Amino acid sequence: MIKLKLNVNGVPKTLVVDPEDSLAEVLRKQLLLTGVKVGCGQGQCGACSVILDGKLVRSCSTKMKRVADGACVTTIEGVGTPDNLHPIQESWMVHGGAQCGFCSPGFIVSTKALLDENPKPSREDVRDWFQKHRNACRCTGYKQLTDAVQDAAKVLRGEMRAADLRYKLPADGKVWGTNLPRPSAVAKVTGTCDYGADLGLKMPEGTLHLALVQAKVSHANIKGIDTSAAEKMPGVFKVVTHKDVKGKNRITGLITFPTNKGDGWDRPILCDEKVFQFGDAIAIVCADTEKQAKAAAEKVKVDLEPLPEYMSAPAAMAQDALEIHPGTPNVYYIQKIAKGGETKPVFDKAAVVVEDDFYVGRQPHMPIEPDVGCAYMNEQGQLVIHSKSIGLHLHLYMIAPGIGLEADKIVMVQNPAGGTFGYKFSPTMEALVGVAALATGRPVFLNYSWYQQQTYTGKRSPFFINLRFAADKSGKLLAMESDWSVDHGPYSEFGDLLTLRGAQFIGSGYDIASIRGEGRTVCTNHAWGSAFRAYGSPQSEFASEVLMDELAEKLGMDPLELRAKNCYRKGSTTPTGQDPEVYSLPEMIDLLRPKYKEALERAKKGSTAAVKRGAGVSLGVYGAGLDGPDSSEIFVELNEDDGVTVYACWEDHGQGADAGALGTAHEALRPLGLTPDRIRLVLNDTSKAPNSGPAGGSRSQVMTGNAIKAGCELLLASMRKSDKKSYRTYAEMVKEKIPTKISGKWTAPATNCDANGQGKPFCCYMYGLFLAEVAVETATGKTTVEKMTLVADIGSVNNRLVVDGQMYGGLAQGIGLALTEDYEDLKKHSTMTGAGFPYAKQIPDNMEVFYVESPRPDGPFGASGVGELPLTCPHAAVINAIHNACGVRITKLPALPEKVLAGLKAKGR
Ligand code: FES
Ligand code: FES
């Protein structure tokens, strides 16, 4: 131990510290400065950035033995407070810089260090600084952060007043469609927002810290688990194994498709007989400290009999492959599509036929905040589980039988989440912390390392697709034939639904009269398939959008004009035979056309022998909602002070659930003339809010938005006086015995798809046109995206700031998907940099988003869903742009430099 005197945020502190501990640990655990966030813990994300003696450092990789006695440390807490915001924090809020907000304290401290050194940085200086200091953001796409720095610098130079930056309520009081900062923004930019790991540090004495014993192989039989040595380790309270689990010890996959050959009970909470994938949890060590738990976890001995590891769909489909779940075939679900007449005669006679094979891989979600949760018993004898869940009621029913409790004995709460992007549509650690709390009778806390986040949470499921188009010589699509295999990892949850997405979205956006195809869900030993933004469409539409360009090439047609010829118009139907709810694609193409022509010109002029430039387009479509009659419920209550409280489980990945709920309620309650601060939100606690359904499939704005609208309208109706103009106060309602708290419900007018993939699964869709401009280095094959343009129709826009943030962030993830991101190699891809995380310089500063707002007949105030649209198909635009630049057609992602270089060499360029 060493004694140090430090000056922390201007306050002298005397500390006794372990010289091997990191500065981040000391600031967080000993000083409770939890504004210092720990993401990767490996010096790769910058979430832990602090200023140490005038220099920006990553505190997770700064050992205390390197911190000088008397050193000065500035953390986010020393930059500004909620009552006294620093201009950088103000600017971060108004530019939407804090989405999930987990990276925000690190970025803001980093910006402070930059502006202390350079008060007038150019945009490129800012981007260089963030790149050099490894400040990583997974939500925003970086553009807003650079905007925020520029405006903060102006305020600090005295060229602008902070007050000029602030959001001003419009004169008519209408906030719908404006840039109102999200309610959680102040807490996020000041580091006062307590994420799961922060809550963990503030748990009561006696809380046990958990460490998992995890499989280091991908497939094996378990012969025995010996916990005796671990139990004798210092600080260990108990080692929990499957024998301690009181219920079925399985998480149900809630299989709803009757033709699924599995039963859904295939995922163990703690492995008993088999290991199904790398990282599977075998035991939980519960100890007084995290260090003790981790040390003891190393001592648990697991006797394994190795089995063949099937690490891809083709491997698991081989004739001689073992059944991964004995009794259930590895191909456990088949989804067909049959629309219109037979395709064979059409293909036989068609003027043009194109065909190709496509692969979109295991894109990792890579939130900056690793998975985290805690559990305890409440005073009513219920088990309370806090996690990053984006499906609180869904998860409750998925884990209750496995844990061995009735559903009403479990309460699920969502912590502020530092990004999920869909991986939290699956339960991750909920059942583990639940089982540990029950087995020990103590509060428990579990925080994954970023390595565990990457290696032991679900990933995007790879699709292997063969696709054929038949067209006439004018380019009119006549028929499509598709075949797709979905590698869903070992656990079946939602695998059938994902396979259905192939039927719904391969070829979507185009009027194709005849379609035949078949998809299948395949059980493998690679990472389990979980939801990821745009779920199924990035795989499905990559195939059809790249093949559209191949068709255009064969026809000698411009790719945008080929899309214009075939896109939905009145009389068109979707691949599922549904009439689109709006027909905005022709207008969107008209808007994009001049920009596309300019991009082609720019590319031509900017190309040299060393750098080839090109432009490419793609079209993206996604449905908002779970399939069929999806529904949601909320409560709305008139408060004693005549404000209103909305209760909902509108879970927040970081996308802005609070802003979505507030904007919708405010619009619905406008007759009351309330300012937004008088509408309170009680979100994401199953003991307080009803089942609004999970936050997935871009359903929340449509389903829960409509439920909020319905509830608010009912409340207004009961408050309205006989003059039809004025409204009762709370006191008047109580006096007249009129209920002040009511429920709002809504069900989508939609029908499930049948066995042939035909139906009207979604009442609202989202439409997008992507334009990518790229530069390809011919010597290395390295591709840089120089500009992205998106024309989006997501209906009427609720909160412009939040929606812009979703668009830029989704585009950034699309660029990552196109060029770098993967989780295939269990070792190489286990870190952020190894898995191809895009930093500031990999994402263009030049991104433009245009909205065509076609009001949706079934959307609340005309709104459709939002978050999935920008990741439906931007990667295909990038790949099409690469072909436009240098003639290399990449069909299997990611387009790593070596693949592009091989293509260039094959073409003799
Ligand atoms: S760089 Fe320190 S937590 Fe990532
Ligand atoms: S706002 Fe940057 S990681 Fe979420």
PDB file of C-alpha atoms in Angstrom, residues 442-533:
ATOM      1  CA  ARG A 442     -27.814 -11.911   0.062  1.00  0.00           C
ATOM      2  CA  PRO A 443     -27.825  -9.010  -2.417  1.00  0.00           C
ATOM      3  CA  VAL A 444     -25.515  -9.862  -5.309  1.00  0.00           C
ATOM      4  CA  PHE A 445     -23.770  -7.866  -8.016  1.00  0.00           C
ATOM      5  CA  LEU A 446     -22.165  -9.013 -11.278  1.00  0.00           C
ATOM      6  CA  ASN A 447     -20.231  -6.849 -13.718  1.00  0.00           C
ATOM      7  CA  TYR A 448     -18.887  -8.441 -16.897  1.00  0.00           C
ATOM      8  CA  SER A 449     -15.502  -7.412 -18.186  1.00  0.00           C
ATOM      9  CA  TRP A 450     -15.565  -6.136 -21.743  1.00  0.00           C
ATOM     10  CA  TYR A 451     -14.025  -9.482 -22.766  1.00  0.00           C
ATOM     11  CA  GLN A 452     -17.042 -11.261 -21.248  1.00  0.00           C
ATOM     12  CA  GLN A 453     -19.344  -8.765 -22.927  1.00  0.00           C
ATOM     13  CA  GLN A 454     -17.845  -9.630 -26.266  1.00  0.00           C
ATOM     14  CA  THR A 455     -17.423 -13.374 -25.858  1.00  0.00           C
ATOM     15  CA  TYR A 456     -20.540 -14.200 -23.871  1.00  0.00           C
ATOM     16  CA  THR A 457     -23.453 -12.149 -25.126  1.00  0.00           C
ATOM     17  CA  GLY A 458     -25.443 -12.765 -28.298  1.00  0.00           C
ATOM     18  CA  LYS A 459     -24.336 -11.566 -31.724  1.00  0.00           C
ATOM     19  CA  ARG A 460     -25.951 -10.830 -35.080  1.00  0.00           C
ATOM     20  CA  SER A 461     -26.707 -14.182 -36.714  1.00  0.00           C
ATOM     21  CA  PRO A 462     -24.859 -14.792 -39.961  1.00  0.00           C
ATOM     22  CA  PHE A 463     -26.976 -15.482 -43.062  1.00  0.00           C
ATOM     23  CA  PHE A 464     -25.685 -17.533 -45.989  1.00  0.00           C
ATOM     24  CA  ILE A 465     -27.868 -16.494 -48.915  1.00  0.00           C
ATOM     25  CA  ASN A 466     -28.187 -17.588 -52.515  1.00  0.00           C
ATOM     26  CA  LEU A 467     -30.332 -15.186 -54.502  1.00  0.00           C
ATOM     27  CA  ARG A 468     -31.613 -14.997 -58.082  1.00  0.00           C
ATOM     28  CA  PHE A 469     -33.492 -12.245 -59.898  1.00  0.00           C
ATOM     29  CA  ALA A 470     -35.290 -12.553 -63.222  1.00  0.00           C
ATOM     30  CA  ALA A 471     -36.012  -9.308 -65.097  1.00  0.00           C
ATOM     31  CA  ASP A 472     -37.205  -8.168 -68.483  1.00  0.00           C
ATOM     32  CA  LYS A 473     -34.866  -6.165 -70.669  1.00  0.00           C
ATOM     33  CA  SER A 474     -36.184  -2.860 -69.395  1.00  0.00           C
ATOM     34  CA  GLY A 475     -35.079  -3.867 -65.920  1.00  0.00           C
ATOM     35  CA  LYS A 476     -38.502  -4.670 -64.493  1.00  0.00           C
ATOM     36  CA  LEU A 477     -38.118  -7.375 -61.849  1.00  0.00           C
ATOM     37  CA  LEU A 478     -40.297 -10.365 -62.654  1.00  0.00           C
ATOM     38  CA  ALA A 479     -39.351 -13.028 -60.147  1.00  0.00           C
ATOM     39  CA  MET A 480     -37.042 -13.837 -57.261  1.00  0.00           C
ATOM     40  CA  GLU A 481     -35.722 -17.116 -55.861  1.00  0.00           C
ATOM     41  CA  SER A 482     -34.038 -17.178 -52.494  1.00  0.00           C
ATOM     42  CA  ASP A 483     -32.350 -19.675 -50.224  1.00  0.00           C
ATOM     43  CA  TRP A 484     -31.005 -18.698 -46.806  1.00  0.00           C
ATOM     44  CA  SER A 485     -29.408 -20.478 -43.878  1.00  0.00           C
ATOM     45  CA  VAL A 486     -29.304 -18.710 -40.531  1.00  0.00           C
ATOM     46  CA  ASP A 487     -26.483 -19.593 -38.135  1.00  0.00           C
ATOM     47  CA  HIS A 488     -28.235 -18.941 -34.849  1.00  0.00           C
ATOM     48  CA  GLY A 489     -25.699 -20.377 -32.418  1.00  0.00           C
ATOM     49  CA  PRO A 490     -26.769 -22.954 -29.835  1.00  0.00           C
ATOM     50  CA  TYR A 491     -29.863 -21.295 -28.372  1.00  0.00           C
ATOM     51  CA  SER A 492     -33.147 -21.169 -30.212  1.00  0.00           C
ATOM     52  CA  GLU A 493     -34.689 -18.027 -28.703  1.00  0.00           C
ATOM     53  CA  PHE A 494     -36.221 -16.004 -31.564  1.00  0.00           C
ATOM     54  CA  GLY A 495     -34.310 -18.020 -34.212  1.00  0.00           C
ATOM     55  CA  ASP A 496     -37.537 -18.853 -36.011  1.00  0.00           C
ATOM     56  CA  LEU A 497     -38.614 -15.209 -35.971  1.00  0.00           C
ATOM     57  CA  LEU A 498     -35.252 -14.169 -37.391  1.00  0.00           C
ATOM     58  CA  THR A 499     -35.523 -16.734 -40.172  1.00  0.00           C
ATOM     59  CA  LEU A 500     -38.946 -15.310 -41.028  1.00  0.00           C
ATOM     60  CA  ARG A 501     -37.232 -11.932 -41.499  1.00  0.00           C
ATOM     61  CA  GLY A 502     -35.465 -13.430 -44.534  1.00  0.00           C
ATOM     62  CA  ALA A 503     -38.851 -14.067 -46.151  1.00  0.00           C
ATOM     63  CA  GLN A 504     -40.064 -10.579 -45.244  1.00  0.00           C
ATOM     64  CA  PHE A 505     -37.037  -8.514 -46.246  1.00  0.00           C
ATOM     65  CA  ILE A 506     -35.027 -10.202 -49.009  1.00  0.00           C
ATOM     66  CA  GLY A 507     -36.082  -8.106 -51.998  1.00  0.00           C
ATOM     67  CA  SER A 508     -38.160  -5.692 -49.938  1.00  0.00           C
ATOM     68  CA  GLY A 509     -38.732  -2.237 -51.368  1.00  0.00           C
ATOM     69  CA  TYR A 510     -39.510  -3.711 -54.797  1.00  0.00           C
ATOM     70  CA  ASP A 511     -42.644  -4.933 -56.468  1.00  0.00           C
ATOM     71  CA  ILE A 512     -41.853  -8.546 -57.382  1.00  0.00           C
ATOM     72  CA  ALA A 513     -44.827 -10.561 -58.605  1.00  0.00           C
ATOM     73  CA  SER A 514     -43.432 -14.086 -58.114  1.00  0.00           C
ATOM     74  CA  ILE A 515     -41.230 -15.222 -55.258  1.00  0.00           C
ATOM     75  CA  ARG A 516     -40.186 -18.672 -54.122  1.00  0.00           C
ATOM     76  CA  GLY A 517     -37.665 -19.447 -51.443  1.00  0.00           C
ATOM     77  CA  GLU A 518     -36.732 -21.331 -48.333  1.00  0.00           C
ATOM     78  CA  GLY A 519     -34.817 -20.380 -45.218  1.00  0.00           C
ATOM     79  CA  ARG A 520     -33.707 -22.500 -42.276  1.00  0.00           C
ATOM     80  CA  THR A 521     -32.518 -21.920 -38.727  1.00  0.00           C
ATOM     81  CA  VAL A 522     -29.360 -23.812 -37.866  1.00  0.00           C
ATOM     82  CA  CYS A 523     -28.062 -24.664 -34.410  1.00  0.00           C
ATOM     83  CA  THR A 524     -24.275 -24.193 -34.141  1.00  0.00           C
ATOM     84  CA  ASN A 525     -21.662 -23.867 -31.400  1.00  0.00           C
ATOM     85  CA  HIS A 526     -20.698 -20.277 -32.158  1.00  0.00           C
ATOM     86  CA  ALA A 527     -22.111 -17.299 -30.255  1.00  0.00           C
ATOM     87  CA  TRP A 528     -25.848 -17.430 -29.713  1.00  0.00           C
ATOM     88  CA  GLY A 529     -27.893 -15.295 -32.060  1.00  0.00           C
ATOM     89  CA  SER A 530     -29.536 -12.333 -30.422  1.00  0.00           C
ATOM     90  CA  ALA A 531     -31.351  -9.332 -31.786  1.00  0.00           C
ATOM     91  CA  PHE A 532     -29.241  -6.609 -33.337  1.00  0.00           C
ATOM     92  CA  ARG A 533     -30.566  -3.346 -34.709  1.00  0.00           C
TER      93      ARG A 533
END
